Amino acid sequence: MARYRPVDNQPCFLPVVLAEQLLSGSFEVALNHLIDSGAVPLDAFDAFYRNDEAGAPAVSPAVLLKAVLLSYSRGLVSSRAIASACQRLVTSPPSPSPPRCNG
Protein backbone atom coordinates (compact mmCIF):
# COMPACT_ATOMS: atom_id res chain seq x y z
CA MET A 1 0.00 0.00 0.00
CA ALA A 2 1.38 3.39 -0.94
CA ARG A 3 2.07 5.92 1.83
CA TYR A 4 1.04 9.54 1.30
CA ARG A 5 1.72 12.71 3.25
CA PRO A 6 -1.26 13.74 5.34
CA VAL A 7 -3.36 16.43 3.67
CA ASP A 8 -3.79 19.41 5.96
CA ASN A 9 -6.18 22.05 4.66
CA GLN A 10 -5.40 24.28 7.64
CA PRO A 11 -1.61 24.61 7.86
CA CYS A 12 -0.26 26.69 10.72
CA PHE A 13 1.76 29.08 8.61
CA LEU A 14 -1.16 30.16 6.42
CA PRO A 15 -3.88 32.07 8.31
CA VAL A 16 -6.59 30.97 5.88
CA VAL A 17 -9.63 28.75 6.27
CA LEU A 18 -10.00 26.91 2.96
CA ALA A 19 -13.79 26.68 3.17
CA GLU A 20 -14.00 30.47 3.63
CA GLN A 21 -11.61 31.21 0.77
CA LEU A 22 -13.40 29.30 -1.97
CA LEU A 23 -16.33 31.08 -3.55
CA SER A 24 -19.58 29.16 -3.26
CA GLY A 25 -20.60 27.65 -6.60
CA SER A 26 -17.19 28.18 -8.19
CA PHE A 27 -15.22 25.69 -10.26
CA GLU A 28 -12.77 25.30 -7.37
CA VAL A 29 -15.52 24.13 -5.00
CA ALA A 30 -16.88 21.69 -7.59
CA LEU A 31 -13.40 20.29 -8.31
CA ASN A 32 -12.62 19.94 -4.60
CA HIS A 33 -15.92 18.14 -4.00
CA LEU A 34 -15.56 15.79 -6.98
CA ILE A 35 -12.11 14.63 -6.00
CA ASP A 36 -12.67 14.46 -2.23
CA SER A 37 -16.01 12.64 -2.56
CA GLY A 38 -14.45 9.76 -4.46
CA ALA A 39 -16.28 10.46 -7.71
CA VAL A 40 -12.87 10.38 -9.42
CA PRO A 41 -11.21 7.01 -8.67
CA LEU A 42 -7.59 7.46 -7.61
CA ASP A 43 -6.79 3.84 -6.70
CA ALA A 44 -4.83 3.30 -9.91
CA PHE A 45 -2.09 5.62 -8.64
CA ASP A 46 -1.29 3.34 -5.69
CA ALA A 47 0.31 0.74 -7.98
CA PHE A 48 2.97 3.23 -9.10
CA TYR A 49 4.25 4.07 -5.61
CA ARG A 50 6.91 1.78 -4.13
CA ASN A 51 7.22 3.40 -0.71
CA ASP A 52 5.38 0.85 1.43
CA GLU A 53 8.26 0.18 3.78
CA ALA A 54 11.01 2.57 2.75
CA GLY A 55 11.19 6.05 1.33
CA ALA A 56 9.44 9.28 2.10
CA PRO A 57 5.65 9.53 1.95
CA ALA A 58 4.40 10.83 -1.39
CA VAL A 59 2.12 13.77 -2.00
CA SER A 60 -1.46 12.54 -2.33
CA PRO A 61 -2.62 12.07 -5.94
CA ALA A 62 -5.81 13.94 -5.00
CA VAL A 63 -3.81 17.08 -4.13
CA LEU A 64 -1.75 16.86 -7.32
CA LEU A 65 -4.80 16.23 -9.49
CA LYS A 66 -6.58 19.25 -8.01
CA ALA A 67 -3.56 21.46 -8.73
CA VAL A 68 -3.17 20.22 -12.29
CA LEU A 69 -6.86 20.40 -13.24
CA LEU A 70 -7.30 23.85 -11.71
CA SER A 71 -4.17 25.08 -13.50
CA TYR A 72 -5.33 23.67 -16.82
CA SER A 73 -8.71 25.35 -16.36
CA ARG A 74 -6.90 28.68 -16.02
CA GLY A 75 -4.73 28.12 -19.09
CA LEU A 76 -1.56 27.17 -17.21
CA VAL A 77 -0.10 24.13 -18.95
CA SER A 78 3.64 24.26 -18.31
CA SER A 79 4.99 22.64 -15.17
CA ARG A 80 6.92 25.80 -14.26
CA ALA A 81 3.80 27.96 -14.55
CA ILE A 82 1.85 25.48 -12.42
CA ALA A 83 4.60 25.38 -9.77
CA SER A 84 4.73 29.18 -9.66
CA ALA A 85 0.94 29.44 -9.33
CA CYS A 86 0.91 26.89 -6.50
CA GLN A 87 3.38 29.03 -4.57
CA ARG A 88 1.73 32.40 -5.00
CA LEU A 89 -2.00 32.02 -5.69
CA VAL A 90 -4.76 31.53 -3.16
CA THR A 91 -8.32 31.82 -4.41
CA SER A 92 -10.19 34.23 -2.22
CA PRO A 93 -13.35 36.29 -2.24
CA PRO A 94 -12.95 40.04 -2.30
CA SER A 95 -12.65 41.44 1.19
CA PRO A 96 -13.51 44.97 2.31
CA SER A 97 -10.29 45.25 4.31
CA PRO A 98 -6.87 43.64 3.93
CA PRO A 99 -6.28 40.48 6.02
CA ARG A 100 -4.36 40.92 9.26
CA CYS A 101 -1.94 38.48 10.82
CA ASN A 102 -2.37 37.65 14.48
CA GLY A 103 1.02 37.87 16.00
mmCIF file of N, CA, C and O in Angstrom:
data_model
loop_
_atom_site.group_PDB
_atom_site.id
_atom_site.type_symbol
_atom_site.label_atom_id
_atom_site.label_comp_id
_atom_site.label_asym_id
_atom_site.label_seq_id
_atom_site.Cartn_x
_atom_site.Cartn_y
_atom_site.Cartn_z
ATOM 1 N N MET A 1 0.850 -1.189 0.000
ATOM 2 C CA MET A 1 0.000 0.000 0.000
ATOM 3 C C MET A 1 0.884 1.237 0.000
ATOM 4 O O MET A 1 1.815 1.349 0.788
ATOM 5 N N ALA A 2 0.597 2.163 -0.848
ATOM 6 C CA ALA A 2 1.377 3.393 -0.938
ATOM 7 C C ALA A 2 1.139 4.262 0.288
ATOM 8 O O ALA A 2 0.050 4.291 0.848
ATOM 9 N N ARG A 3 2.182 4.978 0.712
ATOM 10 C CA ARG A 3 2.066 5.916 1.828
ATOM 11 C C ARG A 3 2.055 7.328 1.265
ATOM 12 O O ARG A 3 2.876 7.672 0.433
ATOM 13 N N TYR A 4 1.137 8.154 1.742
ATOM 14 C CA TYR A 4 1.038 9.537 1.300
ATOM 15 C C TYR A 4 1.183 10.472 2.488
ATOM 16 O O TYR A 4 0.869 10.129 3.618
ATOM 17 N N ARG A 5 1.647 11.680 2.209
ATOM 18 C CA ARG A 5 1.719 12.706 3.246
ATOM 19 C C ARG A 5 0.289 13.054 3.667
ATOM 20 O O ARG A 5 -0.613 13.082 2.837
ATOM 21 N N PRO A 6 0.088 13.338 4.927
ATOM 22 C CA PRO A 6 -1.264 13.745 5.339
ATOM 23 C C PRO A 6 -1.633 15.081 4.697
ATOM 24 O O PRO A 6 -0.796 15.964 4.556
ATOM 25 N N VAL A 7 -2.870 15.197 4.285
ATOM 26 C CA VAL A 7 -3.357 16.430 3.674
ATOM 27 C C VAL A 7 -3.927 17.302 4.773
ATOM 28 O O VAL A 7 -4.864 16.921 5.467
ATOM 29 N N ASP A 8 -3.341 18.480 4.936
ATOM 30 C CA ASP A 8 -3.788 19.410 5.963
ATOM 31 C C ASP A 8 -4.298 20.670 5.278
ATOM 32 O O ASP A 8 -3.516 21.437 4.733
ATOM 33 N N ASN A 9 -5.606 20.866 5.287
ATOM 34 C CA ASN A 9 -6.184 22.048 4.661
ATOM 35 C C ASN A 9 -6.046 23.293 5.521
ATOM 36 O O ASN A 9 -6.403 24.373 5.097
ATOM 37 N N GLN A 10 -5.553 23.142 6.739
ATOM 38 C CA GLN A 10 -5.397 24.277 7.641
ATOM 39 C C GLN A 10 -3.975 24.333 8.194
ATOM 40 O O GLN A 10 -3.756 24.176 9.379
ATOM 41 N N PRO A 11 -2.980 24.544 7.348
ATOM 42 C CA PRO A 11 -1.615 24.608 7.862
ATOM 43 C C PRO A 11 -1.419 25.806 8.791
ATOM 44 O O PRO A 11 -2.096 26.823 8.661
ATOM 45 N N CYS A 12 -0.489 25.663 9.702
ATOM 46 C CA CYS A 12 -0.264 26.694 10.725
ATOM 47 C C CYS A 12 0.293 27.989 10.157
ATOM 48 O O CYS A 12 0.008 29.055 10.668
ATOM 49 N N PHE A 13 1.097 27.895 9.106
ATOM 50 C CA PHE A 13 1.765 29.084 8.609
ATOM 51 C C PHE A 13 0.889 29.916 7.675
ATOM 52 O O PHE A 13 1.258 30.987 7.267
ATOM 53 N N LEU A 14 -0.281 29.445 7.325
ATOM 54 C CA LEU A 14 -1.162 30.163 6.419
ATOM 55 C C LEU A 14 -2.465 30.486 7.147
ATOM 56 O O LEU A 14 -3.261 29.595 7.395
ATOM 57 N N PRO A 15 -2.683 31.735 7.531
ATOM 58 C CA PRO A 15 -3.880 32.069 8.308
ATOM 59 C C PRO A 15 -5.139 32.136 7.447
ATOM 60 O O PRO A 15 -5.777 33.163 7.312
ATOM 61 N N VAL A 16 -5.466 31.013 6.802
ATOM 62 C CA VAL A 16 -6.585 30.975 5.884
ATOM 63 C C VAL A 16 -7.424 29.742 6.183
ATOM 64 O O VAL A 16 -6.888 28.673 6.439
ATOM 65 N N VAL A 17 -8.722 29.891 6.152
ATOM 66 C CA VAL A 17 -9.625 28.750 6.267
ATOM 67 C C VAL A 17 -10.088 28.440 4.848
ATOM 68 O O VAL A 17 -10.737 29.266 4.206
ATOM 69 N N LEU A 18 -9.729 27.249 4.353
ATOM 70 C CA LEU A 18 -9.995 26.911 2.959
ATOM 71 C C LEU A 18 -11.465 27.069 2.602
ATOM 72 O O LEU A 18 -11.809 27.639 1.566
ATOM 73 N N ALA A 19 -12.356 26.601 3.455
ATOM 74 C CA ALA A 19 -13.792 26.682 3.173
ATOM 75 C C ALA A 19 -14.258 28.130 3.020
ATOM 76 O O ALA A 19 -15.190 28.415 2.272
ATOM 77 N N GLU A 20 -13.621 29.053 3.723
ATOM 78 C CA GLU A 20 -14.003 30.466 3.628
ATOM 79 C C GLU A 20 -13.380 31.140 2.409
ATOM 80 O O GLU A 20 -13.859 32.167 1.957
ATOM 81 N N GLN A 21 -12.307 30.598 1.887
ATOM 82 C CA GLN A 21 -11.610 31.211 0.770
ATOM 83 C C GLN A 21 -12.238 30.875 -0.574
ATOM 84 O O GLN A 21 -12.162 31.660 -1.496
ATOM 85 N N LEU A 22 -12.827 29.698 -0.697
ATOM 86 C CA LEU A 22 -13.401 29.304 -1.970
ATOM 87 C C LEU A 22 -14.795 29.897 -2.126
ATOM 88 O O LEU A 22 -15.619 29.827 -1.226
ATOM 89 N N LEU A 23 -15.041 30.476 -3.281
ATOM 90 C CA LEU A 23 -16.332 31.084 -3.555
ATOM 91 C C LEU A 23 -17.381 30.013 -3.791
ATOM 92 O O LEU A 23 -17.169 29.077 -4.565
ATOM 93 N N SER A 24 -18.498 30.126 -3.128
ATOM 94 C CA SER A 24 -19.576 29.159 -3.264
ATOM 95 C C SER A 24 -20.027 29.080 -4.724
ATOM 96 O O SER A 24 -20.226 30.090 -5.377
ATOM 97 N N GLY A 25 -20.157 27.846 -5.226
ATOM 98 C CA GLY A 25 -20.602 27.646 -6.597
ATOM 99 C C GLY A 25 -19.518 27.783 -7.643
ATOM 100 O O GLY A 25 -19.795 27.700 -8.834
ATOM 101 N N SER A 26 -18.279 27.996 -7.226
ATOM 102 C CA SER A 26 -17.193 28.179 -8.186
ATOM 103 C C SER A 26 -16.649 26.832 -8.672
ATOM 104 O O SER A 26 -16.935 25.777 -8.107
ATOM 105 N N PHE A 27 -15.848 26.891 -9.718
ATOM 106 C CA PHE A 27 -15.223 25.687 -10.256
ATOM 107 C C PHE A 27 -14.334 25.032 -9.206
ATOM 108 O O PHE A 27 -14.267 23.807 -9.113
ATOM 109 N N GLU A 28 -13.655 25.831 -8.395
ATOM 110 C CA GLU A 28 -12.767 25.301 -7.370
ATOM 111 C C GLU A 28 -13.523 24.441 -6.364
ATOM 112 O O GLU A 28 -13.053 23.382 -5.956
ATOM 113 N N VAL A 29 -14.700 24.890 -5.953
ATOM 114 C CA VAL A 29 -15.518 24.130 -5.003
ATOM 115 C C VAL A 29 -15.974 22.823 -5.642
ATOM 116 O O VAL A 29 -15.915 21.759 -5.019
ATOM 117 N N ALA A 30 -16.416 22.891 -6.890
ATOM 118 C CA ALA A 30 -16.876 21.685 -7.587
ATOM 119 C C ALA A 30 -15.732 20.686 -7.750
ATOM 120 O O ALA A 30 -15.901 19.483 -7.513
ATOM 121 N N LEU A 31 -14.567 21.165 -8.136
ATOM 122 C CA LEU A 31 -13.396 20.295 -8.310
ATOM 123 C C LEU A 31 -13.003 19.655 -6.984
ATOM 124 O O LEU A 31 -12.764 18.441 -6.910
ATOM 125 N N ASN A 32 -12.962 20.441 -5.933
ATOM 126 C CA ASN A 32 -12.616 19.938 -4.604
ATOM 127 C C ASN A 32 -13.611 18.860 -4.168
ATOM 128 O O ASN A 32 -13.219 17.804 -3.660
ATOM 129 N N HIS A 33 -14.892 19.101 -4.389
ATOM 130 C CA HIS A 33 -15.923 18.143 -3.996
ATOM 131 C C HIS A 33 -15.826 16.850 -4.812
ATOM 132 O O HIS A 33 -15.927 15.755 -4.256
ATOM 133 N N LEU A 34 -15.640 16.974 -6.123
ATOM 134 C CA LEU A 34 -15.556 15.788 -6.981
ATOM 135 C C LEU A 34 -14.412 14.870 -6.578
ATOM 136 O O LEU A 34 -14.569 13.655 -6.497
ATOM 137 N N ILE A 35 -13.275 15.454 -6.319
ATOM 138 C CA ILE A 35 -12.110 14.629 -6.004
ATOM 139 C C ILE A 35 -12.186 14.094 -4.582
ATOM 140 O O ILE A 35 -11.913 12.913 -4.338
ATOM 141 N N ASP A 36 -12.597 14.914 -3.625
ATOM 142 C CA ASP A 36 -12.668 14.456 -2.229
ATOM 143 C C ASP A 36 -13.802 13.466 -1.982
ATOM 144 O O ASP A 36 -13.713 12.639 -1.076
ATOM 145 N N SER A 37 -14.871 13.534 -2.773
ATOM 146 C CA SER A 37 -16.007 12.636 -2.557
ATOM 147 C C SER A 37 -15.763 11.240 -3.105
ATOM 148 O O SER A 37 -16.539 10.328 -2.822
ATOM 149 N N GLY A 38 -14.729 11.067 -3.894
ATOM 150 C CA GLY A 38 -14.448 9.757 -4.459
ATOM 151 C C GLY A 38 -15.081 9.543 -5.819
ATOM 152 O O GLY A 38 -15.046 8.434 -6.354
ATOM 153 N N ALA A 39 -15.672 10.578 -6.392
ATOM 154 C CA ALA A 39 -16.284 10.456 -7.714
ATOM 155 C C ALA A 39 -15.219 10.190 -8.784
ATOM 156 O O ALA A 39 -15.508 9.601 -9.815
ATOM 157 N N VAL A 40 -13.996 10.644 -8.522
ATOM 158 C CA VAL A 40 -12.871 10.380 -9.417
ATOM 159 C C VAL A 40 -12.022 9.307 -8.748
ATOM 160 O O VAL A 40 -11.408 9.560 -7.710
ATOM 161 N N PRO A 41 -11.985 8.085 -9.305
ATOM 162 C CA PRO A 41 -11.215 7.011 -8.671
ATOM 163 C C PRO A 41 -9.706 7.270 -8.783
ATOM 164 O O PRO A 41 -9.195 7.524 -9.868
ATOM 165 N N LEU A 42 -9.033 7.211 -7.647
ATOM 166 C CA LEU A 42 -7.593 7.464 -7.610
ATOM 167 C C LEU A 42 -6.798 6.220 -7.223
ATOM 168 O O LEU A 42 -5.579 6.296 -7.032
ATOM 169 N N ASP A 43 -7.457 5.076 -7.123
ATOM 170 C CA ASP A 43 -6.793 3.844 -6.700
ATOM 171 C C ASP A 43 -5.695 3.398 -7.660
ATOM 172 O O ASP A 43 -4.739 2.756 -7.247
ATOM 173 N N ALA A 44 -5.817 3.726 -8.923
ATOM 174 C CA ALA A 44 -4.827 3.296 -9.908
ATOM 175 C C ALA A 44 -3.441 3.877 -9.621
ATOM 176 O O ALA A 44 -2.431 3.284 -10.001
ATOM 177 N N PHE A 45 -3.384 5.002 -8.943
ATOM 178 C CA PHE A 45 -2.093 5.622 -8.639
ATOM 179 C C PHE A 45 -1.292 4.819 -7.620
ATOM 180 O O PHE A 45 -0.068 4.861 -7.613
ATOM 181 N N ASP A 46 -1.971 4.092 -6.746
ATOM 182 C CA ASP A 46 -1.291 3.335 -5.694
ATOM 183 C C ASP A 46 -0.287 2.333 -6.252
ATOM 184 O O ASP A 46 0.743 2.071 -5.643
ATOM 185 N N ALA A 47 -0.569 1.745 -7.397
ATOM 186 C CA ALA A 47 0.313 0.736 -7.984
ATOM 187 C C ALA A 47 1.664 1.317 -8.396
ATOM 188 O O ALA A 47 2.656 0.591 -8.459
ATOM 189 N N PHE A 48 1.732 2.609 -8.641
ATOM 190 C CA PHE A 48 2.966 3.227 -9.104
ATOM 191 C C PHE A 48 3.907 3.634 -7.972
ATOM 192 O O PHE A 48 5.068 3.938 -8.217
ATOM 193 N N TYR A 49 3.427 3.651 -6.741
ATOM 194 C CA TYR A 49 4.254 4.065 -5.613
ATOM 195 C C TYR A 49 4.884 2.841 -4.960
ATOM 196 O O TYR A 49 4.206 1.872 -4.651
ATOM 197 N N ARG A 50 6.176 2.890 -4.744
ATOM 198 C CA ARG A 50 6.910 1.780 -4.130
ATOM 199 C C ARG A 50 7.517 2.240 -2.800
ATOM 200 O O ARG A 50 8.683 2.040 -2.545
ATOM 201 N N ASN A 51 6.722 2.869 -1.980
ATOM 202 C CA ASN A 51 7.222 3.404 -0.711
ATOM 203 C C ASN A 51 6.502 2.778 0.478
ATOM 204 O O ASN A 51 6.325 3.411 1.509
ATOM 205 N N ASP A 52 6.108 1.520 0.342
ATOM 206 C CA ASP A 52 5.377 0.850 1.427
ATOM 207 C C ASP A 52 6.189 0.792 2.708
ATOM 208 O O ASP A 52 5.688 1.077 3.790
ATOM 209 N N GLU A 53 7.429 0.387 2.592
ATOM 210 C CA GLU A 53 8.258 0.180 3.781
ATOM 211 C C GLU A 53 9.430 1.143 3.870
ATOM 212 O O GLU A 53 9.968 1.371 4.946
ATOM 213 N N ALA A 54 9.860 1.664 2.755
ATOM 214 C CA ALA A 54 11.010 2.569 2.750
ATOM 215 C C ALA A 54 10.688 3.776 1.872
ATOM 216 O O ALA A 54 9.828 3.716 1.006
ATOM 217 N N GLY A 55 11.390 4.842 2.124
ATOM 218 C CA GLY A 55 11.185 6.048 1.332
ATOM 219 C C GLY A 55 10.220 7.009 2.002
ATOM 220 O O GLY A 55 9.465 6.657 2.896
ATOM 221 N N ALA A 56 10.284 8.217 1.535
ATOM 222 C CA ALA A 56 9.440 9.277 2.095
ATOM 223 C C ALA A 56 8.001 9.121 1.609
ATOM 224 O O ALA A 56 7.766 8.611 0.514
ATOM 225 N N PRO A 57 7.046 9.550 2.410
ATOM 226 C CA PRO A 57 5.655 9.529 1.951
ATOM 227 C C PRO A 57 5.483 10.451 0.741
ATOM 228 O O PRO A 57 6.103 11.503 0.652
ATOM 229 N N ALA A 58 4.645 10.051 -0.179
ATOM 230 C CA ALA A 58 4.401 10.830 -1.389
ATOM 231 C C ALA A 58 3.281 11.840 -1.163
ATOM 232 O O ALA A 58 2.491 11.713 -0.236
ATOM 233 N N VAL A 59 3.232 12.827 -2.024
ATOM 234 C CA VAL A 59 2.121 13.771 -2.003
ATOM 235 C C VAL A 59 0.902 13.040 -2.551
ATOM 236 O O VAL A 59 0.993 12.297 -3.526
ATOM 237 N N SER A 60 -0.220 13.224 -1.942
ATOM 238 C CA SER A 60 -1.459 12.540 -2.332
ATOM 239 C C SER A 60 -1.819 12.849 -3.787
ATOM 240 O O SER A 60 -1.769 14.009 -4.209
ATOM 241 N N PRO A 61 -2.185 11.826 -4.558
ATOM 242 C CA PRO A 61 -2.617 12.072 -5.938
ATOM 243 C C PRO A 61 -3.809 13.018 -6.016
ATOM 244 O O PRO A 61 -3.957 13.749 -6.985
ATOM 245 N N ALA A 62 -4.654 13.038 -5.001
ATOM 246 C CA ALA A 62 -5.805 13.945 -4.997
ATOM 247 C C ALA A 62 -5.342 15.399 -5.000
ATOM 248 O O ALA A 62 -5.881 16.230 -5.740
ATOM 249 N N VAL A 63 -4.337 15.713 -4.200
ATOM 250 C CA VAL A 63 -3.814 17.079 -4.135
ATOM 251 C C VAL A 63 -3.191 17.472 -5.467
ATOM 252 O O VAL A 63 -3.427 18.564 -5.990
ATOM 253 N N LEU A 64 -2.396 16.566 -6.040
ATOM 254 C CA LEU A 64 -1.746 16.858 -7.317
ATOM 255 C C LEU A 64 -2.766 17.007 -8.442
ATOM 256 O O LEU A 64 -2.644 17.903 -9.282
ATOM 257 N N LEU A 65 -3.781 16.155 -8.455
ATOM 258 C CA LEU A 65 -4.798 16.232 -9.494
ATOM 259 C C LEU A 65 -5.580 17.540 -9.398
ATOM 260 O O LEU A 65 -5.883 18.174 -10.416
ATOM 261 N N LYS A 66 -5.887 17.964 -8.185
ATOM 262 C CA LYS A 66 -6.582 19.252 -8.012
ATOM 263 C C LYS A 66 -5.734 20.394 -8.564
ATOM 264 O O LYS A 66 -6.248 21.273 -9.264
ATOM 265 N N ALA A 67 -4.442 20.389 -8.261
ATOM 266 C CA ALA A 67 -3.557 21.458 -8.727
ATOM 267 C C ALA A 67 -3.462 21.469 -10.247
ATOM 268 O O ALA A 67 -3.534 22.534 -10.880
ATOM 269 N N VAL A 68 -3.312 20.300 -10.839
ATOM 270 C CA VAL A 68 -3.167 20.223 -12.294
ATOM 271 C C VAL A 68 -4.462 20.618 -13.003
ATOM 272 O O VAL A 68 -4.443 21.419 -13.940
ATOM 273 N N LEU A 69 -5.591 20.085 -12.569
ATOM 274 C CA LEU A 69 -6.856 20.400 -13.236
ATOM 275 C C LEU A 69 -7.235 21.872 -13.078
ATOM 276 O O LEU A 69 -7.718 22.505 -14.020
ATOM 277 N N LEU A 70 -7.008 22.434 -11.904
ATOM 278 C CA LEU A 70 -7.299 23.855 -11.707
ATOM 279 C C LEU A 70 -6.383 24.711 -12.576
ATOM 280 O O LEU A 70 -6.824 25.681 -13.190
ATOM 281 N N SER A 71 -5.120 24.341 -12.660
ATOM 282 C CA SER A 71 -4.173 25.077 -13.499
ATOM 283 C C SER A 71 -4.565 25.006 -14.965
ATOM 284 O O SER A 71 -4.557 26.022 -15.670
ATOM 285 N N TYR A 72 -4.905 23.812 -15.431
ATOM 286 C CA TYR A 72 -5.326 23.667 -16.824
ATOM 287 C C TYR A 72 -6.570 24.503 -17.107
ATOM 288 O O TYR A 72 -6.688 25.099 -18.176
ATOM 289 N N SER A 73 -7.485 24.571 -16.152
ATOM 290 C CA SER A 73 -8.714 25.347 -16.359
ATOM 291 C C SER A 73 -8.423 26.838 -16.478
ATOM 292 O O SER A 73 -9.214 27.582 -17.043
ATOM 293 N N ARG A 74 -7.290 27.265 -15.947
ATOM 294 C CA ARG A 74 -6.902 28.682 -16.018
ATOM 295 C C ARG A 74 -5.894 28.944 -17.131
ATOM 296 O O ARG A 74 -5.329 30.035 -17.212
ATOM 297 N N GLY A 75 -5.632 27.934 -17.956
ATOM 298 C CA GLY A 75 -4.731 28.125 -19.091
ATOM 299 C C GLY A 75 -3.265 27.926 -18.767
ATOM 300 O O GLY A 75 -2.410 28.236 -19.591
ATOM 301 N N LEU A 76 -2.956 27.431 -17.584
ATOM 302 C CA LEU A 76 -1.564 27.168 -17.211
ATOM 303 C C LEU A 76 -1.255 25.714 -17.558
ATOM 304 O O LEU A 76 -1.820 24.805 -16.959
ATOM 305 N N VAL A 77 -0.376 25.498 -18.528
ATOM 306 C CA VAL A 77 -0.096 24.133 -18.948
ATOM 307 C C VAL A 77 1.351 23.711 -18.726
ATOM 308 O O VAL A 77 1.643 22.524 -18.713
ATOM 309 N N SER A 78 2.250 24.649 -18.545
ATOM 310 C CA SER A 78 3.645 24.260 -18.313
ATOM 311 C C SER A 78 3.855 23.958 -16.835
ATOM 312 O O SER A 78 3.226 24.554 -15.962
ATOM 313 N N SER A 79 4.749 23.026 -16.554
ATOM 314 C CA SER A 79 4.990 22.641 -15.168
ATOM 315 C C SER A 79 5.561 23.800 -14.356
ATOM 316 O O SER A 79 5.266 23.940 -13.173
ATOM 317 N N ARG A 80 6.356 24.649 -14.988
ATOM 318 C CA ARG A 80 6.915 25.801 -14.265
ATOM 319 C C ARG A 80 5.832 26.814 -13.918
ATOM 320 O O ARG A 80 5.831 27.394 -12.834
ATOM 321 N N ALA A 81 4.904 27.034 -14.832
ATOM 322 C CA ALA A 81 3.796 27.961 -14.555
ATOM 323 C C ALA A 81 2.902 27.415 -13.449
ATOM 324 O O ALA A 81 2.458 28.163 -12.576
ATOM 325 N N ILE A 82 2.670 26.100 -13.461
ATOM 326 C CA ILE A 82 1.846 25.480 -12.422
ATOM 327 C C ILE A 82 2.542 25.572 -11.066
ATOM 328 O O ILE A 82 1.928 25.923 -10.062
ATOM 329 N N ALA A 83 3.839 25.295 -11.023
ATOM 330 C CA ALA A 83 4.596 25.379 -9.766
ATOM 331 C C ALA A 83 4.578 26.803 -9.222
ATOM 332 O O ALA A 83 4.394 27.018 -8.017
ATOM 333 N N SER A 84 4.746 27.780 -10.088
ATOM 334 C CA SER A 84 4.727 29.179 -9.663
ATOM 335 C C SER A 84 3.349 29.560 -9.111
ATOM 336 O O SER A 84 3.250 30.224 -8.072
ATOM 337 N N ALA A 85 2.293 29.119 -9.795
ATOM 338 C CA ALA A 85 0.939 29.439 -9.333
ATOM 339 C C ALA A 85 0.647 28.783 -7.990
ATOM 340 O O ALA A 85 -0.012 29.382 -7.139
ATOM 341 N N CYS A 86 1.137 27.572 -7.781
ATOM 342 C CA CYS A 86 0.915 26.887 -6.499
ATOM 343 C C CYS A 86 1.583 27.619 -5.349
ATOM 344 O O CYS A 86 1.119 27.569 -4.216
ATOM 345 N N GLN A 87 2.661 28.313 -5.623
ATOM 346 C CA GLN A 87 3.382 29.027 -4.572
ATOM 347 C C GLN A 87 2.791 30.384 -4.266
ATOM 348 O O GLN A 87 2.898 30.872 -3.159
ATOM 349 N N ARG A 88 2.139 31.021 -5.233
ATOM 350 C CA ARG A 88 1.728 32.400 -5.000
ATOM 351 C C ARG A 88 0.233 32.664 -5.059
ATOM 352 O O ARG A 88 -0.211 33.727 -4.644
ATOM 353 N N LEU A 89 -0.577 31.742 -5.543
ATOM 354 C CA LEU A 89 -2.004 32.017 -5.691
ATOM 355 C C LEU A 89 -2.832 31.336 -4.613
ATOM 356 O O LEU A 89 -2.637 30.175 -4.318
ATOM 357 N N VAL A 90 -3.754 32.073 -4.060
ATOM 358 C CA VAL A 90 -4.764 31.533 -3.157
ATOM 359 C C VAL A 90 -6.074 32.148 -3.601
ATOM 360 O O VAL A 90 -6.210 33.359 -3.651
ATOM 361 N N THR A 91 -7.028 31.313 -3.962
ATOM 362 C CA THR A 91 -8.316 31.818 -4.406
ATOM 363 C C THR A 91 -9.047 32.403 -3.206
ATOM 364 O O THR A 91 -9.156 31.762 -2.180
ATOM 365 N N SER A 92 -9.503 33.614 -3.349
ATOM 366 C CA SER A 92 -10.192 34.227 -2.216
ATOM 367 C C SER A 92 -11.280 35.174 -2.701
ATOM 368 O O SER A 92 -11.157 35.793 -3.741
ATOM 369 N N PRO A 93 -12.320 35.303 -1.907
ATOM 370 C CA PRO A 93 -13.353 36.285 -2.245
ATOM 371 C C PRO A 93 -12.840 37.684 -1.953
ATOM 372 O O PRO A 93 -11.926 37.857 -1.141
ATOM 373 N N PRO A 94 -13.389 38.681 -2.609
ATOM 374 C CA PRO A 94 -12.953 40.043 -2.305
ATOM 375 C C PRO A 94 -13.306 40.402 -0.870
ATOM 376 O O PRO A 94 -14.366 40.066 -0.376
ATOM 377 N N SER A 95 -12.391 41.048 -0.194
ATOM 378 C CA SER A 95 -12.653 41.444 1.193
ATOM 379 C C SER A 95 -12.631 42.962 1.300
ATOM 380 O O SER A 95 -11.885 43.623 0.595
ATOM 381 N N PRO A 96 -13.451 43.516 2.178
ATOM 382 C CA PRO A 96 -13.507 44.970 2.308
ATOM 383 C C PRO A 96 -12.239 45.553 2.913
ATOM 384 O O PRO A 96 -11.916 46.695 2.692
ATOM 385 N N SER A 97 -11.523 44.761 3.704
ATOM 386 C CA SER A 97 -10.291 45.253 4.306
ATOM 387 C C SER A 97 -9.205 44.192 4.130
ATOM 388 O O SER A 97 -9.505 43.010 4.014
ATOM 389 N N PRO A 98 -7.943 44.605 4.113
ATOM 390 C CA PRO A 98 -6.869 43.637 3.934
ATOM 391 C C PRO A 98 -6.788 42.685 5.142
ATOM 392 O O PRO A 98 -7.113 43.075 6.269
ATOM 393 N N PRO A 99 -6.388 41.417 4.904
ATOM 394 C CA PRO A 99 -6.276 40.478 6.024
ATOM 395 C C PRO A 99 -5.169 40.895 6.977
ATOM 396 O O PRO A 99 -4.194 41.514 6.589
ATOM 397 N N ARG A 100 -5.356 40.579 8.244
ATOM 398 C CA ARG A 100 -4.358 40.916 9.263
ATOM 399 C C ARG A 100 -3.836 39.660 9.913
ATOM 400 O O ARG A 100 -4.584 38.723 10.172
ATOM 401 N N CYS A 101 -2.561 39.630 10.150
ATOM 402 C CA CYS A 101 -1.940 38.478 10.823
ATOM 403 C C CYS A 101 -2.049 38.672 12.327
ATOM 404 O O CYS A 101 -1.868 39.766 12.841
ATOM 405 N N ASN A 102 -2.341 37.590 13.027
ATOM 406 C CA ASN A 102 -2.370 37.645 14.484
ATOM 407 C C ASN A 102 -0.980 37.300 14.986
ATOM 408 O O ASN A 102 -0.533 36.182 14.870
ATOM 409 N N GLY A 103 -0.294 38.205 15.513
ATOM 410 C CA GLY A 103 1.024 37.865 16.005
ATOM 411 C C GLY A 103 1.783 39.029 16.297
ATOM 412 O O GLY A 103 2.544 39.580 16.752
#
